[in-house]
mmCIF file of C-alpha atoms and ligand atoms in Angstrom:
data_model
loop_
_atom_site.group_PDB
_atom_site.id
_atom_site.type_symbol
_atom_site.label_atom_id
_atom_site.label_comp_id
_atom_site.label_asym_id
_atom_site.label_seq_id
_atom_site.Cartn_x
_atom_site.Cartn_y
_atom_site.Cartn_z
ATOM 1 C CA MET A 1 -39.303 -4.455 -46.229
ATOM 2 C CA SER A 2 -39.766 -1.123 -44.529
ATOM 3 C CA VAL A 3 -37.994 1.800 -46.150
ATOM 4 C CA ALA A 4 -37.179 3.121 -42.677
ATOM 5 C CA ILE A 5 -35.008 0.220 -41.503
ATOM 6 C CA ASP A 6 -32.048 -1.199 -43.368
ATOM 7 C CA SER A 7 -31.950 -4.527 -41.615
ATOM 8 C CA ARG A 8 -29.609 -6.363 -43.969
ATOM 9 C CA LEU A 9 -26.793 -6.820 -41.467
ATOM 10 C CA TYR A 10 -27.724 -6.532 -37.805
ATOM 11 C CA LEU A 11 -24.813 -6.858 -35.404
ATOM 12 C CA VAL A 12 -25.743 -8.028 -31.907
ATOM 13 C CA THR A 13 -22.981 -7.481 -29.379
ATOM 14 C CA ASP A 14 -21.432 -10.040 -27.070
ATOM 15 C CA ARG A 15 -18.460 -8.844 -25.095
ATOM 16 C CA SER A 16 -17.577 -12.387 -24.075
ATOM 17 C CA ARG A 17 -16.329 -12.977 -27.643
ATOM 18 C CA LEU A 18 -13.725 -10.234 -27.574
ATOM 19 C CA ASP A 19 -10.801 -12.274 -26.275
ATOM 20 C CA GLY A 20 -9.130 -9.175 -24.857
ATOM 21 C CA ARG A 21 -9.787 -6.857 -27.794
ATOM 22 C CA ASP A 22 -11.346 -3.417 -27.314
ATOM 23 C CA PHE A 23 -15.148 -3.520 -27.478
ATOM 24 C CA LEU A 24 -15.687 -0.170 -29.145
ATOM 25 C CA GLY A 25 -12.813 -0.819 -31.552
ATOM 26 C CA VAL A 26 -14.344 -4.109 -32.704
ATOM 27 C CA VAL A 27 -17.796 -2.571 -33.107
ATOM 28 C CA GLU A 28 -16.469 0.449 -34.993
ATOM 29 C CA ASP A 29 -14.479 -1.781 -37.330
ATOM 30 C CA ALA A 30 -17.634 -3.840 -37.959
ATOM 31 C CA ILE A 31 -19.683 -0.719 -38.665
ATOM 32 C CA ARG A 32 -17.077 0.484 -41.152
ATOM 33 C CA GLY A 33 -17.352 -2.937 -42.783
ATOM 34 C CA GLY A 34 -21.054 -2.461 -43.423
ATOM 35 C CA VAL A 35 -23.179 -3.273 -40.364
ATOM 36 C CA THR A 36 -26.569 -1.630 -41.018
ATOM 37 C CA MET A 37 -28.037 -1.902 -37.477
ATOM 38 C CA LEU A 38 -26.486 -2.471 -34.070
ATOM 39 C CA GLN A 39 -27.964 -4.006 -30.936
ATOM 40 C CA LEU A 40 -26.366 -3.837 -27.516
ATOM 41 C CA ARG A 41 -27.074 -7.127 -25.777
ATOM 42 C CA GLU A 42 -25.196 -7.754 -22.574
ATOM 43 C CA LYS A 43 -26.653 -10.025 -19.949
ATOM 44 C CA ASP A 44 -24.138 -10.082 -17.127
ATOM 45 C CA CYS A 45 -23.530 -6.500 -16.198
ATOM 46 C CA SER A 46 -24.969 -3.963 -13.800
ATOM 47 C CA SER A 47 -27.507 -1.426 -14.982
ATOM 48 C CA ARG A 48 -24.865 1.269 -14.654
ATOM 49 C CA GLU A 49 -22.422 -0.622 -16.839
ATOM 50 C CA PHE A 50 -25.138 -1.354 -19.404
ATOM 51 C CA TYR A 51 -26.042 2.329 -19.410
ATOM 52 C CA GLU A 52 -22.441 3.413 -19.889
ATOM 53 C CA LEU A 53 -21.861 0.928 -22.720
ATOM 54 C CA GLY A 54 -25.099 2.179 -24.242
ATOM 55 C CA LEU A 55 -23.960 5.796 -24.088
ATOM 56 C CA ALA A 56 -20.677 4.914 -25.790
ATOM 57 C CA LEU A 57 -22.391 2.939 -28.575
ATOM 58 C CA ARG A 58 -25.043 5.647 -28.964
ATOM 59 C CA GLU A 59 -22.270 8.139 -29.697
ATOM 60 C CA LEU A 60 -20.565 5.739 -32.110
ATOM 61 C CA THR A 61 -23.717 4.769 -33.995
ATOM 62 C CA ARG A 62 -24.862 8.376 -34.257
ATOM 63 C CA ARG A 63 -21.527 9.255 -35.817
ATOM 64 C CA TYR A 64 -21.942 6.479 -38.410
ATOM 65 C CA ARG A 65 -25.732 6.973 -38.768
ATOM 66 C CA VAL A 66 -26.417 3.342 -37.856
ATOM 67 C CA PRO A 67 -29.720 2.614 -36.068
ATOM 68 C CA PHE A 68 -29.005 1.618 -32.467
ATOM 69 C CA TRP A 69 -31.066 -0.890 -30.526
ATOM 70 C CA ILE A 70 -30.993 -1.907 -26.869
ATOM 71 C CA ASN A 71 -31.823 -5.476 -25.873
ATOM 72 C CA ASP A 72 -34.434 -6.094 -23.166
ATOM 73 C CA ARG A 73 -33.959 -2.955 -21.059
ATOM 74 C CA LEU A 74 -36.513 -0.322 -21.994
ATOM 75 C CA ASP A 75 -35.162 1.962 -19.282
ATOM 76 C CA ILE A 76 -31.657 1.847 -20.730
ATOM 77 C CA ALA A 77 -33.065 2.454 -24.221
ATOM 78 C CA LEU A 78 -34.800 5.578 -22.918
ATOM 79 C CA ALA A 79 -31.785 6.687 -20.896
ATOM 80 C CA VAL A 80 -29.325 6.553 -23.801
ATOM 81 C CA GLY A 81 -31.769 7.704 -26.492
ATOM 82 C CA ALA A 82 -31.619 4.525 -28.545
ATOM 83 C CA ASP A 83 -33.464 4.258 -31.838
ATOM 84 C CA GLY A 84 -35.100 1.027 -30.800
ATOM 85 C CA LEU A 85 -35.737 -1.569 -28.120
ATOM 86 C CA HIS A 86 -35.486 -5.267 -28.894
ATOM 87 C CA ILE A 87 -37.346 -7.654 -26.605
ATOM 88 C CA GLY A 88 -37.583 -11.409 -26.373
ATOM 89 C CA GLN A 89 -40.421 -13.596 -25.180
ATOM 90 C CA SER A 90 -39.080 -13.526 -21.606
ATOM 91 C CA ASP A 91 -38.814 -9.734 -21.500
ATOM 92 C CA LEU A 92 -41.640 -7.217 -21.071
ATOM 93 C CA PRO A 93 -44.722 -8.102 -23.129
ATOM 94 C CA ALA A 94 -44.564 -6.316 -26.497
ATOM 95 C CA ALA A 95 -47.828 -4.438 -25.965
ATOM 96 C CA VAL A 96 -46.626 -3.155 -22.591
ATOM 97 C CA ALA A 97 -43.295 -2.052 -24.063
ATOM 98 C CA LYS A 98 -45.023 -0.363 -26.989
ATOM 99 C CA LYS A 99 -47.164 1.674 -24.608
ATOM 100 C CA LEU A 100 -44.109 2.858 -22.663
ATOM 101 C CA LEU A 101 -41.944 3.726 -25.670
ATOM 102 C CA PRO A 102 -42.009 7.300 -26.900
ATOM 103 C CA PRO A 103 -43.477 7.803 -30.395
ATOM 104 C CA GLY A 104 -40.823 7.102 -32.979
ATOM 105 C CA MET A 105 -38.754 4.690 -30.910
ATOM 106 C CA LEU A 106 -38.729 1.361 -32.713
ATOM 107 C CA LEU A 107 -39.754 -1.965 -31.209
ATOM 108 C CA GLY A 108 -38.143 -5.240 -32.251
ATOM 109 C CA VAL A 109 -39.426 -8.580 -31.008
ATOM 110 C CA SER A 110 -38.001 -12.106 -31.057
ATOM 111 C CA ALA A 111 -40.439 -14.529 -32.671
ATOM 112 C CA LYS A 112 -39.827 -18.261 -32.978
ATOM 113 C CA THR A 113 -43.256 -19.117 -34.351
ATOM 114 C CA VAL A 114 -45.849 -17.692 -36.726
ATOM 115 C CA GLU A 115 -48.137 -17.124 -33.746
ATOM 116 C CA GLN A 116 -45.499 -15.093 -31.907
ATOM 117 C CA ALA A 117 -44.746 -13.156 -35.082
ATOM 118 C CA ILE A 118 -48.360 -12.188 -35.693
ATOM 119 C CA ALA A 119 -48.878 -11.294 -32.027
ATOM 120 C CA ALA A 120 -45.759 -9.115 -32.080
ATOM 121 C CA GLU A 121 -46.830 -7.273 -35.216
ATOM 122 C CA GLN A 122 -50.284 -6.722 -33.755
ATOM 123 C CA ALA A 123 -48.689 -5.376 -30.567
ATOM 124 C CA GLY A 124 -46.872 -2.789 -32.659
ATOM 125 C CA ALA A 125 -43.500 -4.350 -33.421
ATOM 126 C CA ASP A 126 -41.482 -2.693 -36.180
ATOM 127 C CA CYS A 127 -39.108 -5.589 -36.797
ATOM 128 C CA LEU A 128 -38.818 -9.283 -35.932
ATOM 129 C CA GLY A 129 -35.810 -11.401 -35.034
ATOM 130 C CA SER A 130 -36.392 -15.084 -35.706
ATOM 131 C CA GLY A 131 -34.213 -17.963 -34.685
ATOM 132 C CA ALA A 132 -32.112 -19.672 -33.789
ATOM 133 C CA VAL A 133 -31.888 -20.770 -37.404
ATOM 134 C CA TYR A 134 -28.644 -22.650 -36.810
ATOM 135 C CA PRO A 135 -27.122 -24.038 -33.625
ATOM 136 C CA THR A 136 -25.260 -21.346 -31.745
ATOM 137 C CA THR A 137 -23.001 -21.115 -28.736
ATOM 138 C CA THR A 138 -24.230 -17.618 -27.903
ATOM 139 C CA LYS A 139 -27.079 -18.609 -25.673
ATOM 140 C CA VAL A 140 -28.708 -21.789 -24.546
ATOM 141 C CA ILE A 141 -31.488 -22.576 -26.960
ATOM 142 C CA THR A 142 -33.982 -25.375 -26.868
ATOM 143 C CA ARG A 143 -34.380 -25.925 -30.582
ATOM 144 C CA THR A 144 -33.534 -24.421 -33.924
ATOM 145 C CA LEU A 145 -36.115 -22.842 -36.192
ATOM 146 C CA ALA A 146 -36.914 -24.827 -39.324
ATOM 147 C CA LEU A 147 -36.550 -22.998 -42.629
ATOM 148 C CA ASP A 148 -40.208 -23.673 -43.384
ATOM 149 C CA GLU A 149 -41.235 -21.855 -40.213
ATOM 150 C CA LEU A 150 -38.965 -18.918 -41.113
ATOM 151 C CA ARG A 151 -40.648 -18.733 -44.529
ATOM 152 C CA ARG A 152 -44.091 -18.857 -42.928
ATOM 153 C CA ILE A 153 -43.139 -16.127 -40.439
ATOM 154 C CA LYS A 154 -41.935 -13.850 -43.234
ATOM 155 C CA ALA A 155 -45.128 -14.482 -45.203
ATOM 156 C CA ALA A 156 -47.351 -13.829 -42.174
ATOM 157 C CA VAL A 157 -46.189 -10.282 -41.401
ATOM 158 C CA LYS A 158 -45.527 -7.002 -43.207
ATOM 159 C CA ILE A 159 -42.666 -5.853 -40.973
ATOM 160 C CA PRO A 160 -39.012 -6.752 -41.670
ATOM 161 C CA VAL A 161 -37.869 -10.178 -40.496
ATOM 162 C CA VAL A 162 -34.260 -10.869 -39.627
ATOM 163 C CA ALA A 163 -32.923 -14.354 -38.939
ATOM 164 C CA ILE A 164 -30.548 -14.996 -36.058
ATOM 165 C CA GLY A 165 -28.463 -17.886 -34.741
ATOM 166 C CA GLY A 166 -25.181 -19.251 -35.973
ATOM 167 C CA ILE A 167 -25.323 -17.333 -39.250
ATOM 168 C CA THR A 168 -22.216 -16.898 -41.404
ATOM 169 C CA ALA A 169 -21.572 -15.693 -44.958
ATOM 170 C CA ASP A 170 -21.483 -19.346 -46.007
ATOM 171 C CA ASN A 171 -24.809 -20.516 -44.613
ATOM 172 C CA LEU A 172 -27.117 -17.562 -45.161
ATOM 173 C CA ALA A 173 -28.267 -18.316 -48.724
ATOM 174 C CA PRO A 174 -31.112 -20.679 -47.742
ATOM 175 C CA LEU A 175 -32.262 -18.147 -45.130
ATOM 176 C CA MET A 176 -32.356 -15.277 -47.604
ATOM 177 C CA ALA A 177 -34.231 -17.588 -49.960
ATOM 178 C CA CYS A 178 -37.062 -17.496 -47.397
ATOM 179 C CA GLY A 179 -37.571 -13.873 -48.376
ATOM 180 C CA ILE A 180 -36.240 -12.394 -45.140
ATOM 181 C CA ASP A 181 -34.841 -8.881 -44.926
ATOM 182 C CA GLY A 182 -31.502 -9.538 -43.347
ATOM 183 C CA VAL A 183 -29.437 -11.470 -40.871
ATOM 184 C CA ALA A 184 -28.498 -10.807 -37.274
ATOM 185 C CA VAL A 185 -25.008 -11.899 -36.389
ATOM 186 C CA VAL A 186 -23.082 -12.234 -33.154
ATOM 187 C CA SER A 187 -20.062 -14.529 -33.264
ATOM 188 C CA ALA A 188 -19.344 -14.319 -36.999
ATOM 189 C CA ILE A 189 -18.383 -10.698 -36.430
ATOM 190 C CA MET A 190 -17.663 -10.317 -32.687
ATOM 191 C CA ALA A 191 -15.313 -13.309 -32.598
ATOM 192 C CA SER A 192 -13.664 -12.562 -35.940
ATOM 193 C CA PRO A 193 -10.062 -11.382 -35.896
ATOM 194 C CA GLN A 194 -11.129 -8.975 -38.659
ATOM 195 C CA PRO A 195 -14.621 -7.725 -37.761
ATOM 196 C CA GLY A 196 -14.757 -5.180 -40.590
ATOM 197 C CA ALA A 197 -13.810 -7.698 -43.254
ATOM 198 C CA ALA A 198 -16.250 -10.205 -41.777
ATOM 199 C CA ALA A 199 -19.060 -7.647 -41.932
ATOM 200 C CA ARG A 200 -18.180 -6.764 -45.527
ATOM 201 C CA THR A 201 -18.226 -10.416 -46.576
ATOM 202 C CA ILE A 202 -21.546 -11.147 -44.858
ATOM 203 C CA LEU A 203 -23.236 -8.029 -46.216
ATOM 204 C CA ALA A 204 -22.092 -8.892 -49.740
ATOM 205 C CA ALA A 205 -23.552 -12.393 -49.331
ATOM 206 C CA VAL A 206 -26.837 -10.969 -48.036
ATOM 207 C CA ASP A 207 -27.066 -8.646 -51.027
ATOM 208 C CA ARG A 208 -26.239 -11.469 -53.420
ATOM 209 C CA HIS A 209 -28.998 -13.659 -52.030
ATOM 210 C CA ARG A 210 -31.801 -11.193 -51.311
ATOM 211 C CA GLN A 211 -35.051 -12.023 -53.035
ATOM 212 C CA PHE A 212 -36.078 -8.436 -53.783
ATOM 213 C CA MET B 1 -39.394 13.183 7.744
ATOM 214 C CA SER B 2 -41.610 13.728 4.770
ATOM 215 C CA VAL B 3 -45.312 13.594 5.486
ATOM 216 C CA ALA B 4 -45.775 11.723 2.209
ATOM 217 C CA ILE B 5 -43.739 8.636 3.060
ATOM 218 C CA ASP B 6 -44.186 6.466 6.114
ATOM 219 C CA SER B 7 -40.804 4.782 5.980
ATOM 220 C CA ARG B 8 -40.788 3.237 9.440
ATOM 221 C CA LEU B 9 -40.781 -0.372 8.253
ATOM 222 C CA TYR B 10 -39.612 -0.979 4.715
ATOM 223 C CA LEU B 11 -39.786 -4.596 3.594
ATOM 224 C CA VAL B 12 -37.400 -5.517 0.771
ATOM 225 C CA THR B 13 -38.234 -8.833 -0.856
ATOM 226 C CA ASP B 14 -35.938 -11.794 -1.370
ATOM 227 C CA ARG B 15 -37.603 -14.887 -2.732
ATOM 228 C CA SER B 16 -34.549 -17.004 -1.925
ATOM 229 C CA ARG B 17 -35.528 -16.789 1.753
ATOM 230 C CA LEU B 18 -38.942 -18.386 1.322
ATOM 231 C CA ASP B 19 -37.947 -21.997 1.856
ATOM 232 C CA GLY B 20 -40.898 -23.227 -0.165
ATOM 233 C CA ARG B 21 -43.515 -20.880 1.244
ATOM 234 C CA ASP B 22 -45.762 -18.810 -1.025
ATOM 235 C CA PHE B 23 -44.222 -15.435 -1.913
ATOM 236 C CA LEU B 24 -47.438 -13.425 -1.976
ATOM 237 C CA GLY B 25 -48.675 -15.112 1.184
ATOM 238 C CA VAL B 26 -45.525 -14.163 3.086
ATOM 239 C CA VAL B 27 -45.638 -10.572 1.840
ATOM 240 C CA GLU B 28 -49.335 -10.176 2.618
ATOM 241 C CA ASP B 29 -48.815 -11.541 6.122
ATOM 242 C CA ALA B 30 -45.960 -9.068 6.609
ATOM 243 C CA ILE B 31 -48.098 -6.173 5.361
ATOM 244 C CA ARG B 32 -50.873 -7.131 7.764
ATOM 245 C CA GLY B 33 -48.238 -7.102 10.495
ATOM 246 C CA GLY B 34 -47.381 -3.472 9.812
ATOM 247 C CA VAL B 35 -44.977 -3.074 6.882
ATOM 248 C CA THR B 36 -45.275 0.584 5.817
ATOM 249 C CA MET B 37 -43.466 0.345 2.444
ATOM 250 C CA LEU B 38 -42.592 -2.549 0.164
ATOM 251 C CA GLN B 39 -39.769 -2.933 -2.341
ATOM 252 C CA LEU B 40 -39.578 -5.689 -4.931
ATOM 253 C CA ARG B 41 -35.930 -6.614 -5.294
ATOM 254 C CA GLU B 42 -35.204 -9.735 -7.274
ATOM 255 C CA LYS B 43 -31.903 -10.119 -9.043
ATOM 256 C CA ASP B 44 -32.032 -13.491 -10.753
ATOM 257 C CA CYS B 45 -35.134 -13.474 -12.864
ATOM 258 C CA SER B 46 -36.111 -12.537 -16.385
ATOM 259 C CA SER B 47 -37.682 -9.179 -17.101
ATOM 260 C CA ARG B 48 -40.981 -10.934 -17.746
ATOM 261 C CA GLU B 49 -40.905 -12.670 -14.375
ATOM 262 C CA PHE B 50 -39.931 -9.439 -12.617
ATOM 263 C CA TYR B 51 -42.808 -7.685 -14.380
ATOM 264 C CA GLU B 52 -45.290 -10.365 -13.371
ATOM 265 C CA LEU B 53 -44.145 -10.355 -9.752
ATOM 266 C CA GLY B 54 -44.411 -6.574 -9.870
ATOM 267 C CA LEU B 55 -47.984 -6.708 -11.148
ATOM 268 C CA ALA B 56 -48.979 -9.106 -8.382
ATOM 269 C CA LEU B 57 -47.376 -6.981 -5.655
ATOM 270 C CA ARG B 58 -48.820 -3.806 -7.174
ATOM 271 C CA GLU B 59 -52.285 -5.282 -6.769
ATOM 272 C CA LEU B 60 -51.546 -6.403 -3.219
ATOM 273 C CA THR B 61 -49.982 -3.109 -2.088
ATOM 274 C CA ARG B 62 -52.785 -1.081 -3.651
ATOM 275 C CA ARG B 63 -55.285 -3.135 -1.717
ATOM 276 C CA TYR B 64 -53.456 -2.429 1.549
ATOM 277 C CA ARG B 65 -52.496 1.157 0.579
ATOM 278 C CA VAL B 66 -48.802 0.449 1.080
ATOM 279 C CA PRO B 67 -46.353 2.420 -1.114
ATOM 280 C CA PHE B 68 -44.724 0.054 -3.609
ATOM 281 C CA TRP B 69 -41.172 0.418 -4.857
ATOM 282 C CA ILE B 70 -39.269 -1.401 -7.579
ATOM 283 C CA ASN B 71 -35.541 -2.020 -7.227
ATOM 284 C CA ASP B 72 -33.204 -0.989 -10.052
ATOM 285 C CA ARG B 73 -35.543 -1.454 -13.041
ATOM 286 C CA LEU B 74 -37.108 1.841 -14.029
ATOM 287 C CA ASP B 75 -38.861 0.134 -16.938
ATOM 288 C CA ILE B 76 -40.565 -2.364 -14.634
ATOM 289 C CA ALA B 77 -41.528 0.457 -12.252
ATOM 290 C CA LEU B 78 -43.214 2.256 -15.164
ATOM 291 C CA ALA B 79 -44.787 -0.923 -16.505
ATOM 292 C CA VAL B 80 -46.465 -1.915 -13.227
ATOM 293 C CA GLY B 81 -47.272 1.612 -12.073
ATOM 294 C CA ALA B 82 -45.127 1.488 -8.944
ATOM 295 C CA ASP B 83 -45.109 4.383 -6.504
ATOM 296 C CA GLY B 84 -41.356 4.563 -6.546
ATOM 297 C CA LEU B 85 -38.069 3.351 -7.993
ATOM 298 C CA HIS B 86 -35.157 2.486 -5.741
ATOM 299 C CA ILE B 87 -31.675 2.561 -7.276
ATOM 300 C CA GLY B 88 -28.237 1.708 -6.002
ATOM 301 C CA GLN B 89 -24.876 3.135 -6.954
ATOM 302 C CA SER B 90 -24.438 0.523 -9.708
ATOM 303 C CA ASP B 91 -27.834 1.227 -11.269
ATOM 304 C CA LEU B 92 -28.815 4.167 -13.477
ATOM 305 C CA PRO B 93 -27.416 7.473 -12.211
ATOM 306 C CA ALA B 94 -29.995 9.189 -9.964
ATOM 307 C CA ALA B 95 -30.214 12.314 -12.131
ATOM 308 C CA VAL B 96 -30.849 10.215 -15.241
ATOM 309 C CA ALA B 97 -33.533 8.191 -13.465
ATOM 310 C CA LYS B 98 -35.163 11.344 -12.105
ATOM 311 C CA LYS B 99 -35.436 12.758 -15.620
ATOM 312 C CA LEU B 100 -37.108 9.590 -16.920
ATOM 313 C CA LEU B 101 -39.578 9.159 -14.057
ATOM 314 C CA PRO B 102 -43.033 10.638 -14.464
ATOM 315 C CA PRO B 103 -43.891 13.482 -12.064
ATOM 316 C CA GLY B 104 -45.045 12.019 -8.777
ATOM 317 C CA MET B 105 -43.149 8.745 -9.001
ATOM 318 C CA LEU B 106 -40.767 8.612 -6.066
ATOM 319 C CA LEU B 107 -37.021 8.027 -6.299
ATOM 320 C CA GLY B 108 -35.087 6.199 -3.605
ATOM 321 C CA VAL B 109 -31.306 5.945 -3.677
ATOM 322 C CA SER B 110 -28.800 3.814 -1.779
ATOM 323 C CA ALA B 111 -26.188 5.975 -0.084
ATOM 324 C CA LYS B 112 -23.259 4.604 1.883
ATOM 325 C CA THR B 113 -21.538 7.948 2.450
ATOM 326 C CA VAL B 114 -22.444 11.564 3.190
ATOM 327 C CA GLU B 115 -21.206 12.507 -0.278
ATOM 328 C CA GLN B 116 -23.488 9.961 -1.959
ATOM 329 C CA ALA B 117 -26.392 11.095 0.226
ATOM 330 C CA ILE B 118 -25.977 14.759 -0.667
ATOM 331 C CA ALA B 119 -25.528 13.943 -4.365
ATOM 332 C CA ALA B 120 -28.664 11.796 -4.326
ATOM 333 C CA GLU B 121 -30.745 14.495 -2.654
ATOM 334 C CA GLN B 122 -29.470 17.070 -5.137
ATOM 335 C CA ALA B 123 -30.364 14.708 -7.994
ATOM 336 C CA GLY B 124 -33.927 14.648 -6.724
ATOM 337 C CA ALA B 125 -34.093 11.599 -4.458
ATOM 338 C CA ASP B 126 -37.129 11.388 -2.187
ATOM 339 C CA CYS B 127 -35.694 8.812 0.203
ATOM 340 C CA LEU B 128 -32.328 7.259 1.063
ATOM 341 C CA GLY B 129 -31.402 3.712 1.990
ATOM 342 C CA SER B 130 -28.138 3.532 3.927
ATOM 343 C CA GLY B 131 -26.183 0.459 4.848
ATOM 344 C CA ALA B 132 -25.257 -2.186 5.342
ATOM 345 C CA VAL B 133 -25.423 -1.194 8.986
ATOM 346 C CA TYR B 134 -24.872 -4.760 10.170
ATOM 347 C CA PRO B 135 -23.343 -7.758 8.391
ATOM 348 C CA THR B 136 -25.889 -9.469 6.174
ATOM 349 C CA THR B 137 -26.100 -12.601 4.132
ATOM 350 C CA THR B 138 -28.456 -10.983 1.623
ATOM 351 C CA LYS B 139 -25.835 -9.678 -0.758
ATOM 352 C CA VAL B 140 -22.094 -9.515 -0.895
ATOM 353 C CA ILE B 141 -21.036 -6.272 0.690
ATOM 354 C CA THR B 142 -17.586 -4.843 1.070
ATOM 355 C CA ARG B 143 -18.012 -3.112 4.420
ATOM 356 C CA THR B 144 -20.583 -2.112 6.964
ATOM 357 C CA LEU B 145 -21.591 1.482 7.568
ATOM 358 C CA ALA B 146 -20.434 2.936 10.874
ATOM 359 C CA LEU B 147 -23.125 4.452 13.104
ATOM 360 C CA ASP B 148 -21.305 7.785 12.995
ATOM 361 C CA GLU B 149 -21.604 7.866 9.219
ATOM 362 C CA LEU B 150 -25.309 7.007 9.445
ATOM 363 C CA ARG B 151 -25.790 9.915 11.847
ATOM 364 C CA ARG B 152 -23.883 12.254 9.533
ATOM 365 C CA ILE B 153 -25.940 11.102 6.529
ATOM 366 C CA LYS B 154 -29.192 11.791 8.368
ATOM 367 C CA ALA B 155 -27.936 15.222 9.433
ATOM 368 C CA ALA B 156 -26.797 16.098 5.900
ATOM 369 C CA VAL B 157 -30.135 15.671 4.103
ATOM 370 C CA LYS B 158 -33.776 16.699 4.522
ATOM 371 C CA ILE B 159 -35.271 13.554 2.921
ATOM 372 C CA PRO B 160 -36.091 10.414 4.930
ATOM 373 C CA VAL B 161 -33.208 8.057 5.647
ATOM 374 C CA VAL B 162 -33.784 4.360 6.201
ATOM 375 C CA ALA B 163 -31.052 2.011 7.411
ATOM 376 C CA ILE B 164 -30.601 -1.421 5.856
ATOM 377 C CA GLY B 165 -28.517 -4.509 6.463
ATOM 378 C CA GLY B 166 -28.957 -7.248 9.034
ATOM 379 C CA ILE B 167 -31.505 -5.285 11.045
ATOM 380 C CA THR B 168 -33.729 -7.022 13.633
ATOM 381 C CA ALA B 169 -36.023 -5.815 16.394
ATOM 382 C CA ASP B 170 -33.169 -6.422 18.823
ATOM 383 C CA ASN B 171 -30.443 -4.376 17.166
ATOM 384 C CA LEU B 172 -32.277 -1.367 15.770
ATOM 385 C CA ALA B 173 -32.194 0.909 18.847
ATOM 386 C CA PRO B 174 -28.731 2.383 18.139
ATOM 387 C CA LEU B 175 -29.756 2.967 14.508
ATOM 388 C CA MET B 176 -32.940 4.810 15.450
ATOM 389 C CA ALA B 177 -30.843 6.829 17.920
ATOM 390 C CA CYS B 178 -29.083 8.282 14.865
ATOM 391 C CA GLY B 179 -32.347 10.049 14.073
ATOM 392 C CA ILE B 180 -33.245 7.955 11.035
ATOM 393 C CA ASP B 181 -36.797 7.550 9.813
ATOM 394 C CA GLY B 182 -37.086 3.795 9.662
ATOM 395 C CA VAL B 183 -35.495 0.486 8.889
ATOM 396 C CA ALA B 184 -35.418 -1.641 5.777
ATOM 397 C CA VAL B 185 -35.576 -5.328 6.446
ATOM 398 C CA VAL B 186 -35.116 -8.432 4.326
ATOM 399 C CA SER B 187 -34.316 -11.620 6.221
ATOM 400 C CA ALA B 188 -35.851 -10.661 9.575
ATOM 401 C CA ILE B 189 -39.234 -10.802 7.866
ATOM 402 C CA MET B 190 -38.780 -12.856 4.679
ATOM 403 C CA ALA B 191 -37.066 -15.721 6.491
ATOM 404 C CA SER B 192 -39.305 -15.615 9.539
ATOM 405 C CA PRO B 193 -41.752 -18.493 10.045
ATOM 406 C CA GLN B 194 -44.221 -15.787 11.152
ATOM 407 C CA PRO B 195 -43.682 -12.791 8.880
ATOM 408 C CA GLY B 196 -46.650 -10.852 10.255
ATOM 409 C CA ALA B 197 -45.588 -11.253 13.856
ATOM 410 C CA ALA B 198 -42.018 -10.367 12.904
ATOM 411 C CA ALA B 199 -43.199 -7.167 11.214
ATOM 412 C CA ARG B 200 -45.338 -6.243 14.213
ATOM 413 C CA THR B 201 -42.409 -6.722 16.599
ATOM 414 C CA ILE B 202 -39.990 -4.709 14.458
ATOM 415 C CA LEU B 203 -42.448 -1.863 13.876
ATOM 416 C CA ALA B 204 -43.132 -1.643 17.621
ATOM 417 C CA ALA B 205 -39.393 -1.458 18.283
ATOM 418 C CA VAL B 206 -38.994 1.264 15.640
ATOM 419 C CA ASP B 207 -41.782 3.297 17.225
ATOM 420 C CA ARG B 208 -40.300 2.825 20.685
ATOM 421 C CA HIS B 209 -36.930 4.120 19.554
ATOM 422 C CA ARG B 210 -37.800 6.919 17.148
ATOM 423 C CA GLN B 211 -36.281 10.256 18.083
ATOM 424 C CA PHE B 212 -39.207 12.429 16.962
HETATM 425 NI NI1 NI C 301 -24.193 -18.117 -52.504
#
């Protein structure tokens, strides 16, 4: 695990889970509960709206000294001064993104296979997100990632690996047993009536089950 | 009109108008017919797909020496080495985009009012797109731009102004009479069974009706 990134509890946003609650309020509560990295992922909004949400979360995460990532949109990451850009396999190719990012801005890549993981690391990725490890309602996925593949991915790269997909405090033990560095969570925090308490509980479970 | 930009006939893409025909084939035919600038605008595709379309059109436009613009996505514009980025009022703010663009990459901005036009020019825009001047089926629009407002926009700025929205060879005369520099066209070319001939006809009409 890199000393630079504390990837134990990575909150990925989803405004559709708010059920009327205030977005920034939920995120701030979660950060106070122990979120160690935050990613803004919003698919159905204009570039302007994405940018404005990004500015607001940039301010919030700077205040709490939490690394801030933008999903997919390298331009928005640049525009708001994010700490990192996270891209999936249907976003810009990792090597292209790496070339466009300023030195020091981190690159995260989604990797569902060992091959994707190795390619991402070779392209300059600083962190991997692997999943979906469990079925999730967050996005349409074709298949879940077997624990064996997660273990192989972690063993194949030097950079931190975070699992994603339907993760809760109660089901993360077998994931952490694969040697991964942390978990990325959407619904377990965003849809919780008590985001801060949810974050605290998940982080405690991660720490209890980390292999190093 | 800037000497740098020949904005007489600006083709804006829309793959939904192809009706099964080959995208690159239609665009190349249109370019051969006289398109002077090309903008890739595709709303419903992944970043990867947008990037790959951009690469293909970059190659094509370089071959024909036609300035190539990307709609909305500054990151894709950088990634494919476009000549320009075109942004609307719900994309990144113009001043933010200008700061992120490398020197020499052009900035186009959509302006529906004199106020937006002046703000865009002050933010560093190199070209304005104003409309919709006529009703269009291309995107949902709230209102059309009156000819008087188009005339005022052109008079208020030094940069080229191109009208957009439902424009054909048959209805562009009153637009050109406002002193504008060219027309941006989607359906009149993309949906035409003969894109090259359509471009030739529209460009001839533009030239016939230009005020300078
Ligand atoms: Ni346990």
